[in-house]
mmCIF file of N, CA, C and O in Angstrom:
data_model
loop_
_atom_site.group_PDB
_atom_site.id
_atom_site.type_symbol
_atom_site.label_atom_id
_atom_site.label_comp_id
_atom_site.label_asym_id
_atom_site.label_seq_id
_atom_site.Cartn_x
_atom_site.Cartn_y
_atom_site.Cartn_z
ATOM 1 N N UNK A 1 -120.720 -44.254 27.935
ATOM 2 C CA UNK A 1 -120.114 -43.320 27.005
ATOM 3 C C UNK A 1 -119.034 -42.478 27.679
ATOM 4 O O UNK A 1 -117.971 -42.293 27.106
ATOM 5 N N UNK A 2 -119.283 -42.076 28.861
ATOM 6 C CA UNK A 2 -118.297 -41.287 29.584
ATOM 7 C C UNK A 2 -117.049 -42.124 29.856
ATOM 8 O O UNK A 2 -115.941 -41.666 29.711
ATOM 9 N N UNK A 3 -117.275 -43.361 30.219
ATOM 10 C CA UNK A 3 -116.146 -44.252 30.483
ATOM 11 C C UNK A 3 -115.269 -44.397 29.246
ATOM 12 O O UNK A 3 -114.056 -44.321 29.328
ATOM 13 N N UNK A 4 -115.886 -44.567 28.099
ATOM 14 C CA UNK A 4 -115.141 -44.712 26.850
ATOM 15 C C UNK A 4 -114.351 -43.434 26.571
ATOM 16 O O UNK A 4 -113.189 -43.487 26.188
ATOM 17 N N UNK A 5 -114.923 -42.300 26.786
ATOM 18 C CA UNK A 5 -114.228 -41.036 26.535
ATOM 19 C C UNK A 5 -113.058 -40.860 27.491
ATOM 20 O O UNK A 5 -112.004 -40.396 27.091
ATOM 21 N N UNK A 6 -113.228 -41.254 28.747
ATOM 22 C CA UNK A 6 -112.125 -41.100 29.687
ATOM 23 C C UNK A 6 -110.978 -42.050 29.329
ATOM 24 O O UNK A 6 -109.823 -41.717 29.491
ATOM 25 N N UNK A 7 -111.312 -43.216 28.801
ATOM 26 C CA UNK A 7 -110.280 -44.143 28.358
ATOM 27 C C UNK A 7 -109.555 -43.542 27.157
ATOM 28 O O UNK A 7 -108.336 -43.563 27.077
ATOM 29 N N UNK A 8 -110.297 -42.984 26.217
ATOM 30 C CA UNK A 8 -109.673 -42.360 25.054
ATOM 31 C C UNK A 8 -108.803 -41.178 25.497
ATOM 32 O O UNK A 8 -107.707 -40.994 25.018
ATOM 33 N N UNK A 9 -109.304 -40.403 26.440
ATOM 34 C CA UNK A 9 -108.564 -39.253 26.933
ATOM 35 C C UNK A 9 -107.264 -39.707 27.595
ATOM 36 O O UNK A 9 -106.218 -39.124 27.409
ATOM 37 N N UNK A 10 -107.331 -40.784 28.341
ATOM 38 C CA UNK A 10 -106.145 -41.315 28.998
ATOM 39 C C UNK A 10 -105.156 -41.856 27.959
ATOM 40 O O UNK A 10 -103.952 -41.718 28.113
ATOM 41 N N UNK A 11 -105.645 -42.456 26.875
ATOM 42 C CA UNK A 11 -104.767 -42.903 25.794
ATOM 43 C C UNK A 11 -104.063 -41.706 25.149
ATOM 44 O O UNK A 11 -102.881 -41.760 24.852
ATOM 45 N N UNK A 12 -104.805 -40.637 24.954
ATOM 46 C CA UNK A 12 -104.206 -39.445 24.348
ATOM 47 C C UNK A 12 -103.169 -38.840 25.278
ATOM 48 O O UNK A 12 -102.117 -38.406 24.842
ATOM 49 N N UNK A 13 -103.471 -38.818 26.575
ATOM 50 C CA UNK A 13 -102.524 -38.271 27.544
ATOM 51 C C UNK A 13 -101.235 -39.097 27.521
ATOM 52 O O UNK A 13 -100.137 -38.556 27.548
ATOM 53 N N UNK A 14 -101.355 -40.383 27.475
ATOM 54 C CA UNK A 14 -100.180 -41.249 27.415
ATOM 55 C C UNK A 14 -99.397 -40.981 26.139
ATOM 56 O O UNK A 14 -98.182 -40.878 26.154
ATOM 57 N N UNK A 15 -100.102 -40.814 25.067
ATOM 58 C CA UNK A 15 -99.457 -40.541 23.793
ATOM 59 C C UNK A 15 -98.712 -39.199 23.853
ATOM 60 O O UNK A 15 -97.595 -39.093 23.378
ATOM 61 N N UNK A 16 -99.325 -38.198 24.450
ATOM 62 C CA UNK A 16 -98.663 -36.884 24.588
ATOM 63 C C UNK A 16 -97.429 -37.014 25.470
ATOM 64 O O UNK A 16 -96.387 -36.446 25.190
ATOM 65 N N UNK A 17 -97.587 -37.789 26.534
ATOM 66 C CA UNK A 17 -96.460 -37.994 27.441
ATOM 67 C C UNK A 17 -95.308 -38.683 26.703
ATOM 68 O O UNK A 17 -94.153 -38.288 26.836
ATOM 69 N N UNK A 18 -95.634 -39.692 25.924
ATOM 70 C CA UNK A 18 -94.601 -40.401 25.170
ATOM 71 C C UNK A 18 -93.932 -39.476 24.154
ATOM 72 O O UNK A 18 -92.716 -39.511 23.978
ATOM 73 N N UNK A 19 -94.746 -38.652 23.493
ATOM 74 C CA UNK A 19 -94.180 -37.701 22.524
ATOM 75 C C UNK A 19 -93.249 -36.718 23.216
ATOM 76 O O UNK A 19 -92.161 -36.413 22.713
ATOM 77 N N UNK A 20 -93.656 -36.246 24.375
ATOM 78 C CA UNK A 20 -92.830 -35.302 25.121
ATOM 79 C C UNK A 20 -91.524 -35.958 25.572
ATOM 80 O O UNK A 20 -90.448 -35.379 25.449
ATOM 81 N N UNK A 21 -91.632 -37.188 26.065
ATOM 82 C CA UNK A 21 -90.427 -37.903 26.487
ATOM 83 C C UNK A 21 -89.474 -38.121 25.311
ATOM 84 O O UNK A 21 -88.259 -37.963 25.447
ATOM 85 N N UNK A 22 -90.019 -38.470 24.166
ATOM 86 C CA UNK A 22 -89.193 -38.676 22.980
ATOM 87 C C UNK A 22 -88.536 -37.367 22.545
ATOM 88 O O UNK A 22 -87.343 -37.336 22.204
ATOM 89 N N UNK A 23 -89.299 -36.285 22.592
ATOM 90 C CA UNK A 23 -88.744 -34.980 22.221
ATOM 91 C C UNK A 23 -87.615 -34.604 23.189
ATOM 92 O O UNK A 23 -86.551 -34.151 22.762
ATOM 93 N N UNK A 24 -87.828 -34.804 24.477
ATOM 94 C CA UNK A 24 -86.800 -34.495 25.463
ATOM 95 C C UNK A 24 -85.562 -35.378 25.265
ATOM 96 O O UNK A 24 -84.435 -34.923 25.391
ATOM 97 N N UNK A 25 -85.771 -36.644 24.961
ATOM 98 C CA UNK A 25 -84.664 -37.553 24.718
ATOM 99 C C UNK A 25 -83.826 -37.065 23.534
ATOM 100 O O UNK A 25 -82.597 -37.040 23.580
ATOM 101 N N UNK A 26 -84.504 -36.659 22.465
ATOM 102 C CA UNK A 26 -83.789 -36.157 21.284
ATOM 103 C C UNK A 26 -83.044 -34.864 21.604
ATOM 104 O O UNK A 26 -81.908 -34.662 21.172
ATOM 105 N N UNK A 27 -83.686 -33.983 22.382
ATOM 106 C CA UNK A 27 -83.036 -32.724 22.758
ATOM 107 C C UNK A 27 -81.776 -32.993 23.582
ATOM 108 O O UNK A 27 -80.730 -32.389 23.344
ATOM 109 N N UNK A 28 -81.884 -33.887 24.544
ATOM 110 C CA UNK A 28 -80.722 -34.222 25.365
ATOM 111 C C UNK A 28 -79.614 -34.857 24.533
ATOM 112 O O UNK A 28 -78.431 -34.583 24.745
ATOM 113 N N UNK A 29 -79.986 -35.684 23.579
ATOM 114 C CA UNK A 29 -78.995 -36.311 22.707
ATOM 115 C C UNK A 29 -78.271 -35.250 21.878
ATOM 116 O O UNK A 29 -77.046 -35.305 21.714
ATOM 117 N N UNK A 30 -79.006 -34.276 21.387
ATOM 118 C CA UNK A 30 -78.400 -33.199 20.590
ATOM 119 C C UNK A 30 -77.485 -32.346 21.465
ATOM 120 O O UNK A 30 -76.378 -31.989 21.059
ATOM 121 N N UNK A 31 -77.930 -32.027 22.672
ATOM 122 C CA UNK A 31 -77.097 -31.241 23.587
ATOM 123 C C UNK A 31 -75.810 -31.994 23.894
ATOM 124 O O UNK A 31 -74.714 -31.418 23.896
ATOM 125 N N UNK A 32 -75.916 -33.286 24.108
ATOM 126 C CA UNK A 32 -74.740 -34.111 24.377
ATOM 127 C C UNK A 32 -73.782 -34.095 23.182
ATOM 128 O O UNK A 32 -72.570 -33.943 23.343
ATOM 129 N N UNK A 33 -74.321 -34.221 21.989
ATOM 130 C CA UNK A 33 -73.504 -34.193 20.775
ATOM 131 C C UNK A 33 -72.788 -32.853 20.631
ATOM 132 O O UNK A 33 -71.587 -32.808 20.318
ATOM 133 N N UNK A 34 -73.502 -31.762 20.880
ATOM 134 C CA UNK A 34 -72.905 -30.428 20.782
ATOM 135 C C UNK A 34 -71.815 -30.264 21.843
ATOM 136 O O UNK A 34 -70.728 -29.742 21.559
ATOM 137 N N UNK A 35 -72.081 -30.719 23.065
ATOM 138 C CA UNK A 35 -71.075 -30.629 24.129
ATOM 139 C C UNK A 35 -69.791 -31.368 23.744
ATOM 140 O O UNK A 35 -68.689 -30.862 23.937
ATOM 141 N N UNK A 36 -69.945 -32.557 23.194
ATOM 142 C CA UNK A 36 -68.769 -33.339 22.776
ATOM 143 C C UNK A 36 -68.019 -32.636 21.647
ATOM 144 O O UNK A 36 -66.786 -32.598 21.642
ATOM 145 N N UNK A 37 -68.757 -32.080 20.701
ATOM 146 C CA UNK A 37 -68.123 -31.371 19.582
ATOM 147 C C UNK A 37 -67.389 -30.127 20.078
ATOM 148 O O UNK A 37 -66.280 -29.834 19.620
ATOM 149 N N UNK A 38 -67.997 -29.399 21.023
ATOM 150 C CA UNK A 38 -67.339 -28.220 21.581
ATOM 151 C C UNK A 38 -66.046 -28.608 22.290
ATOM 152 O O UNK A 38 -65.043 -27.889 22.188
ATOM 153 N N UNK A 39 -66.045 -29.709 22.987
ATOM 154 C CA UNK A 39 -64.834 -30.178 23.665
ATOM 155 C C UNK A 39 -63.743 -30.497 22.646
ATOM 156 O O UNK A 39 -62.567 -30.164 22.852
ATOM 157 N N UNK A 40 -64.123 -31.109 21.532
ATOM 158 C CA UNK A 40 -63.150 -31.425 20.479
ATOM 159 C C UNK A 40 -62.596 -30.144 19.856
ATOM 160 O O UNK A 40 -61.395 -30.049 19.572
ATOM 161 N N UNK A 41 -63.476 -29.167 19.642
ATOM 162 C CA UNK A 41 -63.046 -27.891 19.064
ATOM 163 C C UNK A 41 -62.074 -27.201 20.009
ATOM 164 O O UNK A 41 -61.029 -26.691 19.589
ATOM 165 N N UNK A 42 -62.407 -27.196 21.296
ATOM 166 C CA UNK A 42 -61.536 -26.560 22.283
ATOM 167 C C UNK A 42 -60.156 -27.237 22.286
ATOM 168 O O UNK A 42 -59.122 -26.561 22.300
ATOM 169 N N UNK A 43 -60.148 -28.552 22.255
ATOM 170 C CA UNK A 43 -58.876 -29.285 22.243
ATOM 171 C C UNK A 43 -58.071 -28.922 20.989
ATOM 172 O O UNK A 43 -56.859 -28.694 21.063
ATOM 173 N N UNK A 44 -58.742 -28.867 19.840
ATOM 174 C CA UNK A 44 -58.063 -28.518 18.589
ATOM 175 C C UNK A 44 -57.531 -27.084 18.640
ATOM 176 O O UNK A 44 -56.419 -26.812 18.173
ATOM 177 N N UNK A 45 -58.297 -26.170 19.218
ATOM 178 C CA UNK A 45 -57.849 -24.781 19.327
ATOM 179 C C UNK A 45 -56.608 -24.677 20.215
ATOM 180 O O UNK A 45 -55.689 -23.924 19.913
ATOM 181 N N UNK A 46 -56.609 -25.440 21.305
ATOM 182 C CA UNK A 46 -55.449 -25.434 22.199
ATOM 183 C C UNK A 46 -54.219 -25.963 21.467
ATOM 184 O O UNK A 46 -53.125 -25.391 21.579
ATOM 185 N N UNK A 47 -54.383 -27.036 20.700
ATOM 186 C CA UNK A 47 -53.268 -27.577 19.919
ATOM 187 C C UNK A 47 -52.793 -26.563 18.885
ATOM 188 O O UNK A 47 -51.582 -26.375 18.683
ATOM 189 N N UNK A 48 -53.730 -25.909 18.221
ATOM 190 C CA UNK A 48 -53.375 -24.896 17.232
ATOM 191 C C UNK A 48 -52.677 -23.720 17.889
ATOM 192 O O UNK A 48 -51.692 -23.192 17.358
ATOM 193 N N UNK A 49 -53.148 -23.323 19.053
ATOM 194 C CA UNK A 49 -52.512 -22.219 19.774
ATOM 195 C C UNK A 49 -51.064 -22.553 20.098
ATOM 196 O O UNK A 49 -50.169 -21.709 19.949
ATOM 197 N N UNK A 50 -50.822 -23.783 20.526
ATOM 198 C CA UNK A 50 -49.446 -24.200 20.801
ATOM 199 C C UNK A 50 -48.586 -24.175 19.553
ATOM 200 O O UNK A 50 -47.424 -23.732 19.585
ATOM 201 N N UNK A 51 -49.148 -24.632 18.444
ATOM 202 C CA UNK A 51 -48.407 -24.632 17.183
ATOM 203 C C UNK A 51 -48.118 -23.209 16.715
ATOM 204 O O UNK A 51 -47.021 -22.916 16.215
ATOM 205 N N UNK A 52 -49.069 -22.312 16.883
ATOM 206 C CA UNK A 52 -48.865 -20.914 16.480
ATOM 207 C C UNK A 52 -47.796 -20.270 17.370
ATOM 208 O O UNK A 52 -46.921 -19.541 16.875
ATOM 209 N N UNK A 53 -47.837 -20.558 18.667
ATOM 210 C CA UNK A 53 -46.811 -20.012 19.564
ATOM 211 C C UNK A 53 -45.422 -20.491 19.143
ATOM 212 O O UNK A 53 -44.461 -19.707 19.121
ATOM 213 N N UNK A 54 -45.330 -21.749 18.785
ATOM 214 C CA UNK A 54 -44.044 -22.282 18.317
ATOM 215 C C UNK A 54 -43.634 -21.611 17.006
ATOM 216 O O UNK A 54 -42.453 -21.280 16.797
ATOM 217 N N UNK A 55 -44.605 -21.377 16.134
ATOM 218 C CA UNK A 55 -44.310 -20.724 14.850
ATOM 219 C C UNK A 55 -43.777 -19.314 15.067
ATOM 220 O O UNK A 55 -42.841 -18.884 14.371
ATOM 221 N N UNK A 56 -44.350 -18.609 16.036
ATOM 222 C CA UNK A 56 -43.870 -17.244 16.316
ATOM 223 C C UNK A 56 -42.414 -17.295 16.769
ATOM 224 O O UNK A 56 -41.591 -16.474 16.349
ATOM 225 N N UNK A 57 -42.083 -18.296 17.593
ATOM 226 C CA UNK A 57 -40.682 -18.436 18.021
ATOM 227 C C UNK A 57 -39.776 -18.751 16.833
ATOM 228 O O UNK A 57 -38.703 -18.171 16.681
ATOM 229 N N UNK A 58 -40.221 -19.650 15.972
ATOM 230 C CA UNK A 58 -39.405 -20.062 14.825
ATOM 231 C C UNK A 58 -39.239 -18.921 13.822
ATOM 232 O O UNK A 58 -38.139 -18.673 13.320
ATOM 233 N N UNK A 59 -40.347 -18.206 13.553
ATOM 234 C CA UNK A 59 -40.290 -17.111 12.571
ATOM 235 C C UNK A 59 -39.685 -15.835 13.161
ATOM 236 O O UNK A 59 -39.282 -14.952 12.424
ATOM 237 N N UNK A 60 -39.671 -15.731 14.488
ATOM 238 C CA UNK A 60 -39.026 -14.575 15.120
ATOM 239 C C UNK A 60 -39.968 -13.541 15.691
ATOM 240 O O UNK A 60 -39.679 -12.924 16.701
ATOM 241 N N UNK A 61 -41.096 -13.313 15.046
ATOM 242 C CA UNK A 61 -42.076 -12.361 15.580
ATOM 243 C C UNK A 61 -43.460 -12.634 14.981
ATOM 244 O O UNK A 61 -43.600 -13.473 14.093
ATOM 245 N N UNK A 62 -44.441 -11.907 15.502
ATOM 246 C CA UNK A 62 -45.831 -12.134 15.072
ATOM 247 C C UNK A 62 -46.031 -11.836 13.591
ATOM 248 O O UNK A 62 -46.719 -12.576 12.890
ATOM 249 N N UNK A 63 -45.453 -10.733 13.125
ATOM 250 C CA UNK A 63 -45.640 -10.334 11.724
ATOM 251 C C UNK A 63 -45.052 -11.377 10.772
ATOM 252 O O UNK A 63 -45.688 -11.769 9.800
ATOM 253 N N UNK A 64 -43.858 -11.846 11.067
ATOM 254 C CA UNK A 64 -43.225 -12.851 10.212
ATOM 255 C C UNK A 64 -44.011 -14.159 10.246
ATOM 256 O O UNK A 64 -44.186 -14.817 9.217
ATOM 257 N N UNK A 65 -44.500 -14.539 11.440
ATOM 258 C CA UNK A 65 -45.319 -15.750 11.553
ATOM 259 C C UNK A 65 -46.610 -15.579 10.767
ATOM 260 O O UNK A 65 -47.068 -16.508 10.092
ATOM 261 N N UNK A 66 -47.191 -14.402 10.826
ATOM 262 C CA UNK A 66 -48.421 -14.115 10.083
ATOM 263 C C UNK A 66 -48.202 -14.319 8.587
ATOM 264 O O UNK A 66 -49.013 -14.960 7.908
ATOM 265 N N UNK A 67 -47.096 -13.815 8.097
ATOM 266 C CA UNK A 67 -46.783 -13.957 6.676
ATOM 267 C C UNK A 67 -46.452 -15.409 6.330
ATOM 268 O O UNK A 67 -46.911 -15.940 5.316
ATOM 269 N N UNK A 68 -45.677 -16.058 7.180
ATOM 270 C CA UNK A 68 -45.274 -17.436 6.920
ATOM 271 C C UNK A 68 -46.425 -18.422 6.995
ATOM 272 O O UNK A 68 -46.461 -19.416 6.272
ATOM 273 N N UNK A 69 -47.374 -18.136 7.873
ATOM 274 C CA UNK A 69 -48.528 -19.031 8.040
ATOM 275 C C UNK A 69 -49.733 -18.599 7.212
ATOM 276 O O UNK A 69 -50.747 -19.296 7.195
ATOM 277 N N UNK A 70 -49.612 -17.425 6.562
ATOM 278 C CA UNK A 70 -50.737 -16.862 5.819
ATOM 279 C C UNK A 70 -51.959 -16.758 6.726
ATOM 280 O O UNK A 70 -53.060 -17.230 6.408
ATOM 281 N N UNK A 71 -51.717 -16.140 7.894
ATOM 282 C CA UNK A 71 -52.757 -15.999 8.912
ATOM 283 C C UNK A 71 -52.719 -14.544 9.389
ATOM 284 O O UNK A 71 -51.635 -13.993 9.603
ATOM 285 N N UNK A 72 -53.873 -13.931 9.553
ATOM 286 C CA UNK A 72 -53.878 -12.533 10.018
ATOM 287 C C UNK A 72 -53.178 -12.382 11.373
ATOM 288 O O UNK A 72 -53.233 -13.280 12.221
ATOM 289 N N UNK A 73 -52.536 -11.245 11.572
ATOM 290 C CA UNK A 73 -51.836 -10.977 12.826
ATOM 291 C C UNK A 73 -52.808 -11.068 14.003
ATOM 292 O O UNK A 73 -52.448 -11.558 15.081
ATOM 293 N N UNK A 74 -54.054 -10.640 13.801
ATOM 294 C CA UNK A 74 -55.052 -10.699 14.874
ATOM 295 C C UNK A 74 -55.282 -12.142 15.325
ATOM 296 O O UNK A 74 -55.412 -12.426 16.513
ATOM 297 N N UNK A 75 -55.311 -13.054 14.371
ATOM 298 C CA UNK A 75 -55.492 -14.468 14.699
ATOM 299 C C UNK A 75 -54.267 -14.997 15.435
ATOM 300 O O UNK A 75 -54.389 -15.751 16.406
ATOM 301 N N UNK A 76 -53.083 -14.593 14.985
ATOM 302 C CA UNK A 76 -51.847 -14.992 15.658
ATOM 303 C C UNK A 76 -51.912 -14.554 17.122
ATOM 304 O O UNK A 76 -51.640 -15.338 18.039
ATOM 305 N N UNK A 77 -52.303 -13.302 17.346
ATOM 306 C CA UNK A 77 -52.370 -12.769 18.718
ATOM 307 C C UNK A 77 -53.421 -13.496 19.553
ATOM 308 O O UNK A 77 -53.210 -13.755 20.734
ATOM 309 N N UNK A 78 -54.543 -13.822 18.925
ATOM 310 C CA UNK A 78 -55.595 -14.548 19.655
ATOM 311 C C UNK A 78 -55.074 -15.919 20.090
ATOM 312 O O UNK A 78 -55.245 -16.324 21.236
ATOM 313 N N UNK A 79 -54.402 -16.613 19.182
ATOM 314 C CA UNK A 79 -53.866 -17.932 19.529
ATOM 315 C C UNK A 79 -52.733 -17.830 20.556
ATOM 316 O O UNK A 79 -52.605 -18.688 21.423
ATOM 317 N N UNK A 80 -51.919 -16.782 20.465
ATOM 318 C CA UNK A 80 -50.876 -16.590 21.474
ATOM 319 C C UNK A 80 -51.500 -16.371 22.852
ATOM 320 O O UNK A 80 -51.000 -16.893 23.854
ATOM 321 N N UNK A 81 -52.596 -15.611 22.892
ATOM 322 C CA UNK A 81 -53.308 -15.409 24.159
ATOM 323 C C UNK A 81 -53.840 -16.721 24.712
ATOM 324 O O UNK A 81 -53.741 -16.993 25.913
ATOM 325 N N UNK A 82 -54.395 -17.540 23.825
ATOM 326 C CA UNK A 82 -54.895 -18.856 24.252
ATOM 327 C C UNK A 82 -53.754 -19.722 24.781
ATOM 328 O O UNK A 82 -53.907 -20.409 25.794
ATOM 329 N N UNK A 83 -52.610 -19.672 24.105
ATOM 330 C CA UNK A 83 -51.461 -20.468 24.534
ATOM 331 C C UNK A 83 -50.983 -20.002 25.912
ATOM 332 O O UNK A 83 -50.662 -20.825 26.774
ATOM 333 N N UNK A 84 -50.973 -18.683 26.128
ATOM 334 C CA UNK A 84 -50.566 -18.151 27.435
ATOM 335 C C UNK A 84 -51.548 -18.587 28.523
ATOM 336 O O UNK A 84 -51.142 -18.992 29.610
ATOM 337 N N UNK A 85 -52.844 -18.520 28.207
ATOM 338 C CA UNK A 85 -53.863 -18.949 29.175
ATOM 339 C C UNK A 85 -53.705 -20.427 29.503
ATOM 340 O O UNK A 85 -53.802 -20.828 30.662
ATOM 341 N N UNK A 86 -53.449 -21.226 28.486
ATOM 342 C CA UNK A 86 -53.289 -22.669 28.687
ATOM 343 C C UNK A 86 -52.056 -22.956 29.535
ATOM 344 O O UNK A 86 -52.095 -23.784 30.440
ATOM 345 N N UNK A 87 -50.978 -22.237 29.246
ATOM 346 C CA UNK A 87 -49.749 -22.413 30.027
ATOM 347 C C UNK A 87 -49.976 -21.972 31.467
ATOM 348 O O UNK A 87 -49.565 -22.662 32.399
ATOM 349 N N UNK A 88 -50.648 -20.859 31.658
ATOM 350 C CA UNK A 88 -50.929 -20.368 33.014
ATOM 351 C C UNK A 88 -51.820 -21.361 33.763
ATOM 352 O O UNK A 88 -51.610 -21.631 34.943
ATOM 353 N N UNK A 89 -52.792 -21.915 33.061
ATOM 354 C CA UNK A 89 -53.678 -22.910 33.661
ATOM 355 C C UNK A 89 -52.920 -24.179 34.045
ATOM 356 O O UNK A 89 -53.124 -24.743 35.111
ATOM 357 N N UNK A 90 -52.030 -24.597 33.184
ATOM 358 C CA UNK A 90 -51.219 -25.795 33.464
ATOM 359 C C UNK A 90 -50.279 -25.539 34.640
ATOM 360 O O UNK A 90 -50.085 -26.400 35.484
ATOM 361 N N UNK A 91 -49.690 -24.338 34.680
ATOM 362 C CA UNK A 91 -48.793 -23.992 35.782
ATOM 363 C C UNK A 91 -49.555 -23.946 37.095
ATOM 364 O O UNK A 91 -49.077 -24.414 38.116
ATOM 365 N N UNK A 92 -50.762 -23.391 37.081
ATOM 366 C CA UNK A 92 -51.583 -23.318 38.291
ATOM 367 C C UNK A 92 -51.983 -24.709 38.753
ATOM 368 O O UNK A 92 -51.980 -25.010 39.956
ATOM 369 N N UNK A 93 -52.325 -25.595 37.801
ATOM 370 C CA UNK A 93 -52.673 -26.970 38.148
ATOM 371 C C UNK A 93 -51.477 -27.697 38.765
ATOM 372 O O UNK A 93 -51.611 -28.434 39.731
ATOM 373 N N UNK A 94 -50.293 -27.475 38.202
ATOM 374 C CA UNK A 94 -49.085 -28.132 38.701
ATOM 375 C C UNK A 94 -48.749 -27.621 40.102
ATOM 376 O O UNK A 94 -48.327 -28.379 40.969
ATOM 377 N N UNK A 95 -48.925 -26.318 40.340
ATOM 378 C CA UNK A 95 -48.629 -25.743 41.640
ATOM 379 C C UNK A 95 -49.599 -26.247 42.711
ATOM 380 O O UNK A 95 -49.240 -26.426 43.862
ATOM 381 N N UNK A 96 -50.839 -26.510 42.292
ATOM 382 C CA UNK A 96 -51.858 -26.988 43.230
ATOM 383 C C UNK A 96 -51.637 -28.452 43.609
ATOM 384 O O UNK A 96 -52.098 -28.920 44.644
ATOM 385 N N UNK A 97 -50.897 -29.183 42.793
ATOM 386 C CA UNK A 97 -50.684 -30.617 43.045
ATOM 387 C C UNK A 97 -49.692 -30.889 44.133
ATOM 388 O O UNK A 97 -48.860 -30.255 44.509
#
């Protein structure tokens, strides 16, 4: 009887282990998906920041770009900051090469 119980206990332990491994696999898959999505969002934000910076040049100033793009001035400034950071990062990378 003890032998049978230890076999059952070992089956349950294996089952718990498998469940845990499956849960971890799913968690890692979700983290990977989120990481990839964040990278895509960052790339899109950088592209948008460049477009907003160009719009400010074309419209002449932040306020005019805000009106022309129907975008709050705060958002324009945030994207301009991102564009400056991206340009500074690119310049630093080029200087390091």
